[in-house]
Coordinates of C-alpha atoms in Angstrom, one line a residue:
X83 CA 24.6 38.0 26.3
X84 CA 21.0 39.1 27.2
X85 CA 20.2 39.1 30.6
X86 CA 16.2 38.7 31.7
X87 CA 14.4 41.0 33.2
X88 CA 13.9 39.6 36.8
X89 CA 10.4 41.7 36.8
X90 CA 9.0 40.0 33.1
X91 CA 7.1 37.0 33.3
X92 CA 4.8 35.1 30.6
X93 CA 2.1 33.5 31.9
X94 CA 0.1 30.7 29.3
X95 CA -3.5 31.2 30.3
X96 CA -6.0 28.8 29.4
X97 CA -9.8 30.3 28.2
X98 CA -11.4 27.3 28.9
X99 CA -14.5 26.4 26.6
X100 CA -15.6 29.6 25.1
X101 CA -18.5 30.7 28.7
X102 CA -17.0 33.1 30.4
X103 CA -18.3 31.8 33.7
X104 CA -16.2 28.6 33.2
X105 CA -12.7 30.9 33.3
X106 CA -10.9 30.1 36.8
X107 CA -10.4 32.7 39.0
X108 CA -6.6 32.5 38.3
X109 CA -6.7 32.3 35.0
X110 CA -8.7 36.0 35.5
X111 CA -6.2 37.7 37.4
X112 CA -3.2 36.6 35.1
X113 CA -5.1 38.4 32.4
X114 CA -5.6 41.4 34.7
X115 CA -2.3 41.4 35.6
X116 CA -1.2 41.4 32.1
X117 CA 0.5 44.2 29.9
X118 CA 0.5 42.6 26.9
X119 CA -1.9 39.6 25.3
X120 CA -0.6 37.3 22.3
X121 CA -2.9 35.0 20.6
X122 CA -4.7 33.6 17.9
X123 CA -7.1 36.3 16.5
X124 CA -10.6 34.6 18.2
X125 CA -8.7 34.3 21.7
X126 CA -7.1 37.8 21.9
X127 CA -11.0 38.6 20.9
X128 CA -12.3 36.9 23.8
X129 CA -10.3 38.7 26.4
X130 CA -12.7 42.2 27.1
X131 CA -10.3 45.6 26.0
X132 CA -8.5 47.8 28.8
X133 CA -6.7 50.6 29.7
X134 CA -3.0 49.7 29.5
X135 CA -3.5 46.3 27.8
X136 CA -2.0 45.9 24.2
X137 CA -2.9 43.4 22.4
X138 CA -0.7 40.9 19.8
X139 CA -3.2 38.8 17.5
X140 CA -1.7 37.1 15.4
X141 CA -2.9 34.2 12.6
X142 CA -3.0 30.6 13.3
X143 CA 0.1 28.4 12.4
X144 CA 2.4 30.6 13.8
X145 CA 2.7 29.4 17.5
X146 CA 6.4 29.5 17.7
X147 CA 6.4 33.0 16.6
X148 CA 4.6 34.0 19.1
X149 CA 5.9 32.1 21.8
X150 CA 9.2 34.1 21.1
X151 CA 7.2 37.0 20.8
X152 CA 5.9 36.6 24.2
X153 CA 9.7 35.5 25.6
X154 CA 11.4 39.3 24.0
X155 CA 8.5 41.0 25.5
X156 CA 9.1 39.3 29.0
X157 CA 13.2 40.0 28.5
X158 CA 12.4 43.5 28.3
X159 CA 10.3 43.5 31.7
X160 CA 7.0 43.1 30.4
X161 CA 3.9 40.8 31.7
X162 CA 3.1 39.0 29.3
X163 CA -0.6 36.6 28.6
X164 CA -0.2 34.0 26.0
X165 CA -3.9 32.8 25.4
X166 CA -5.4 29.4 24.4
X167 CA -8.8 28.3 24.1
X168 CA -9.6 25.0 26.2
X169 CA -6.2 24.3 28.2
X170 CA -3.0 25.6 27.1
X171 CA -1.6 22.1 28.0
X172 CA -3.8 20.1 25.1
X173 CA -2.7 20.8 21.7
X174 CA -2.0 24.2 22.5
X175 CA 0.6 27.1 23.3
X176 CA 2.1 25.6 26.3
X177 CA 4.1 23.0 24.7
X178 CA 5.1 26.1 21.7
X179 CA 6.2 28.4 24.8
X180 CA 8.5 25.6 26.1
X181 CA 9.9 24.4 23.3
X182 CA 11.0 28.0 22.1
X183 CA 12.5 28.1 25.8
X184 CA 14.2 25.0 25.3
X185 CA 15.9 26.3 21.7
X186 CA 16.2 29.8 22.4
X187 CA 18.3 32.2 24.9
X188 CA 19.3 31.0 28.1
X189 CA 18.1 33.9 29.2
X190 CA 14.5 32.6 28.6
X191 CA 15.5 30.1 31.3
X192 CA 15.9 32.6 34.0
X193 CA 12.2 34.1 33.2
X194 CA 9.1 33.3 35.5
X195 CA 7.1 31.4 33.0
X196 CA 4.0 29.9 34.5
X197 CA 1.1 27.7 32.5
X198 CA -2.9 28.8 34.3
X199 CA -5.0 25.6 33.3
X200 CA -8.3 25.6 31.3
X201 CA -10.9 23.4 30.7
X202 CA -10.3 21.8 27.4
X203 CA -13.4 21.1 25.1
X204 CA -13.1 17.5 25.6
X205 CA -14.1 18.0 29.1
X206 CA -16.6 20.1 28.3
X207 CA -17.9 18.4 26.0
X208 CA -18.5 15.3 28.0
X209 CA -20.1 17.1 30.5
X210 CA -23.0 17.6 28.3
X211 CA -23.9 14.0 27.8
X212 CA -22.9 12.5 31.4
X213 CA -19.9 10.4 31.3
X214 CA -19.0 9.4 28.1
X215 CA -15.0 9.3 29.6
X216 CA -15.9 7.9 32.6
X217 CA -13.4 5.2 32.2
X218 CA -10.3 4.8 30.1
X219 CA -9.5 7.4 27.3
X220 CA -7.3 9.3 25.3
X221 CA -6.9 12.3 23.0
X222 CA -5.8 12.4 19.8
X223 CA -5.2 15.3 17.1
X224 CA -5.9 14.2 13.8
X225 CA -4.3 17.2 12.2
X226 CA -1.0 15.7 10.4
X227 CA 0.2 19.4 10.4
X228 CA 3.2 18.0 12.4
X229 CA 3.2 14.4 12.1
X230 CA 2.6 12.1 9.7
X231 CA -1.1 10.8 9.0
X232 CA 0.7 7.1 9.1
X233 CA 1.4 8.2 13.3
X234 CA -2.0 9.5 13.8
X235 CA -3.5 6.0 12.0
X236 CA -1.3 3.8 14.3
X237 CA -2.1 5.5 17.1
X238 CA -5.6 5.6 16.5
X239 CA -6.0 1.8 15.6
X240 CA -3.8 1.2 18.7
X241 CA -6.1 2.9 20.9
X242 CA -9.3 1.1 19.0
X243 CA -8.2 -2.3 19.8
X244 CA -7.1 -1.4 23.2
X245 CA -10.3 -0.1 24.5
X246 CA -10.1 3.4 25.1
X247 CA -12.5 6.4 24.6
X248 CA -11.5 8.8 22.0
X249 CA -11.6 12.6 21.8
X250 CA -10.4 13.9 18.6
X251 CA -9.1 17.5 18.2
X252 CA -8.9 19.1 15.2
X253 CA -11.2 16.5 13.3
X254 CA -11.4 18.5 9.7
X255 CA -10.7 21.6 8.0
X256 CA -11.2 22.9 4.0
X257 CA -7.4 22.0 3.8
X258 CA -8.0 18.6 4.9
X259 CA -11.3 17.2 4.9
X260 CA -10.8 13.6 4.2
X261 CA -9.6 12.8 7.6
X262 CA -12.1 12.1 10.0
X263 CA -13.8 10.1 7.1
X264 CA -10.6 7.9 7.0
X265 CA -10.6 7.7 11.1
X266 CA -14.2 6.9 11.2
X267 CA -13.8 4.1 8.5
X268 CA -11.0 3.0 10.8
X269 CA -12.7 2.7 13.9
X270 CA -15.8 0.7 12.1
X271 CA -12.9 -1.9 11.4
X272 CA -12.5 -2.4 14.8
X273 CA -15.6 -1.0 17.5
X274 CA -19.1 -2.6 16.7
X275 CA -21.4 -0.3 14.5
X276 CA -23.5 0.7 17.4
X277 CA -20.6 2.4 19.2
X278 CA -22.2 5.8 20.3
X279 CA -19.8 9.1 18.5
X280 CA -20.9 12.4 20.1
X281 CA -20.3 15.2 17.5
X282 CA -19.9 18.5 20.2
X283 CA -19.9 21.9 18.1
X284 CA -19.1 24.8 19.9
X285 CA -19.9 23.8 23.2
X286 CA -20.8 26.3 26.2
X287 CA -20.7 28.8 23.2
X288 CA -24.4 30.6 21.5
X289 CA -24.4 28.7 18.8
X290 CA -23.9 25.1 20.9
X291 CA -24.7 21.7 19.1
X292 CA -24.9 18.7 20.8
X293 CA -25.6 15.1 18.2
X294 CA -25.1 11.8 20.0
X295 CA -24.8 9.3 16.5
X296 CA -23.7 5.8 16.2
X297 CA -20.5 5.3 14.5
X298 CA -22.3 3.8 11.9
X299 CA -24.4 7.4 11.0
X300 CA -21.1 9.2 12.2
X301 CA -19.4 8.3 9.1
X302 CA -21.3 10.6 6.8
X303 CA -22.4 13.0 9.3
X304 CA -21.1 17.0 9.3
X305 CA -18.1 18.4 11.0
X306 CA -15.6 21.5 11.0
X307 CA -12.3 22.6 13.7
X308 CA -15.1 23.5 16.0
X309 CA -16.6 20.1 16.2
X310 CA -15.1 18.1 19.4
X311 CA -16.0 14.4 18.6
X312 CA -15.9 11.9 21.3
X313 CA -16.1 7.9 20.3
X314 CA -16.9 5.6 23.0
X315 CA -15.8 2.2 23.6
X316 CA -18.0 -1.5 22.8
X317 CA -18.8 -1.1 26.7
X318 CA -20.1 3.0 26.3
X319 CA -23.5 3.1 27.2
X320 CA -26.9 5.7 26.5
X321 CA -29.7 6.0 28.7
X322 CA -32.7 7.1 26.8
X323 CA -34.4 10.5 28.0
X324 CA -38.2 11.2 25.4
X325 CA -37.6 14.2 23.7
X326 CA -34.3 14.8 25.1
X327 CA -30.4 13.5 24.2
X328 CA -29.7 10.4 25.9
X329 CA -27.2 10.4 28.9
X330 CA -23.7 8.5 27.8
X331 CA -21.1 7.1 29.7
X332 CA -18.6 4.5 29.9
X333 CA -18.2 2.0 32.5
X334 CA -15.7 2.8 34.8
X335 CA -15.2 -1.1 35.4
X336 CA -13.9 -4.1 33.0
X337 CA -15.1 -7.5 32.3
X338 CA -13.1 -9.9 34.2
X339 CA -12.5 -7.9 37.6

C-alpha cells in the first residue's frame, strides 16, 4: 500500500477576482510556498513565474484529473498549489480535490490538504453596485455539465418564489447558449418586470463592465462565462446617481417584521 509523504501537502488556493491587490495575504504565501501549480490554463497564467516553480496547466473539464494529479505529486513529498479563480469553495476545485480524496487512496487521507479562500465574483461583483445581496440570496450554476437542466430549473423557480437574490455562475457558453434565455424567461414568470439584473463582465479585471438592466431588457441583453449576473428580488432597490450607475441593494428587512 502507498504510504504519504508526511512532508507533501496540497493546498487549494483561491485567486480571488482577477486584481491582484484583492489576493489574501495567505493565499500569497501558499503560492510562494509552492513547488508545483495545477490549474486551468488562465489561472496557472495568473500566478507570476519563479525559480523552482513548475507549472501543470491543464484544459478545463478535467478537474478530477487534476485533483489526482495534485494528490500523486503531494504522495511523493511535493507542495503542491491547486488554483481557482474567485474561491475554490464556489463551483470550483475544492469540492474536485475532496471528492478524489474521498474515492482514491487512503493514503490521500493522511495528507495535509488545506483549502486558502478567495473572493468569488459574486462578491465582487456586488461590490460594485452597493448591496444588491444585502439580504437573502443564493448561488446557482446554470451549467447542466453535471446535473440535469430539469435540477437547475427547480431550483431556480424555487428560489424565485421564495425571495431570494440570485447570482448565476456559468450563465452561457458557445456549447450552450440557450440557457440563461430559458432562466431569464423563468424568472419573468415569477419576479415583476422591473426586477433590477446586473450583468458583471470581468469584474476588477482591464476590460471591467458593469450594466445594471431590468429583467425585462436582461432577456435579450449579451453575455459569455465571464459575465457574473446577479437578479434581485421584487423588494431590490436602485438609487439613481446622473451620469453614473445607480447604487443597488436589497433590503435587509421583510414585510411583516
Amino acid at each position: 500500500m502507498t504510504r504519504a509523504n508526511s512532508e507533501g501537502s496540497v493546498t487549494v488556493v483561491g485567486l480571488g477576482p482577477g486584481d491582484p491587490r484583492l489576493l489574501t495575504e495567505s493565499a500569497r504565501a501558499a503560492l510562494d510556498a509552492a513547488q508545483d501549480l495545477i490549474g486551468y490554463h488562465p489561472y496557472v497564467a495568473r500566478v507570476a513565474e519563479r525559480e523552482g516553480l513548475i507549472r501543470h496547466s491543464t484544459d478545463n473539464r478535467v478537474e478530477l484529473d487534476r485533483a489526482r494529479h495534485a494528490l500523486e505529486l503531494a504522495v511523493s513529498g511535493r507542495h503542491v498549489a491547486v488554483v481557482s479563480g474567485g474561491d475554490p469553495g464556489v463551483f470550483a476545485m475544492a469540492a474536485a480535490l475532496f471528492e478524489a480524496v474521498e474515492h482514491g487512496p487512503r493514503a490521500w487521507r493522511a495528507l495535509d490538504i488545506r483549502v486558502e479562500p478567495g473572493i468569488t465574483a459574486m462578491l465582487a461583483a456586488a461590490a460594485r453596485l452597493g448591496a444588491p445581496l444585502g439580504g437573502d440570496f443564493c448561488a446557482l450554476s446554470l451549467s447542466d455539465n453535471l446535473k440535469p437542466w430539469e435540477v437547475v430549473t427547480a431550483r431556480l423557480e424555487a428560489v424565485f418564489r421564495a425571495g431570494f437574490a440570485v447570482a448565476l455562475y456559468n450563465p452561457i457558453s458557445s456549447a450552450r447558449p440557450w440557457q440563461l434565455g430559458r432562466a431569464l424567461a423563468l424568472a419573468a414568470e415569477i419576479l415583476p418586470a422591473t426586477t433590477p439584473v446586473i450583468f458583471a463582465r470581468a469584474v476588477t479585471r482591464p476590460d471591467e463592465s458593469v450594466r445594471v438592466l431590468t429583467l425585462a431588457e436582461a432577456r435579450t441583453a449579451p453575455a459569455d462565462m465571464a459575465t457574473m449576473i446577479l437578479i434581485g428580488t421584487a423588494t431590490t432597490r436602485l438609487i439613481e446617481r446622473e451620469g453614473q450607475v445607480p447604487f443597488v441593494y436589497t433590503p435587509r428587512s421583510v414585510a411583516g417584521r
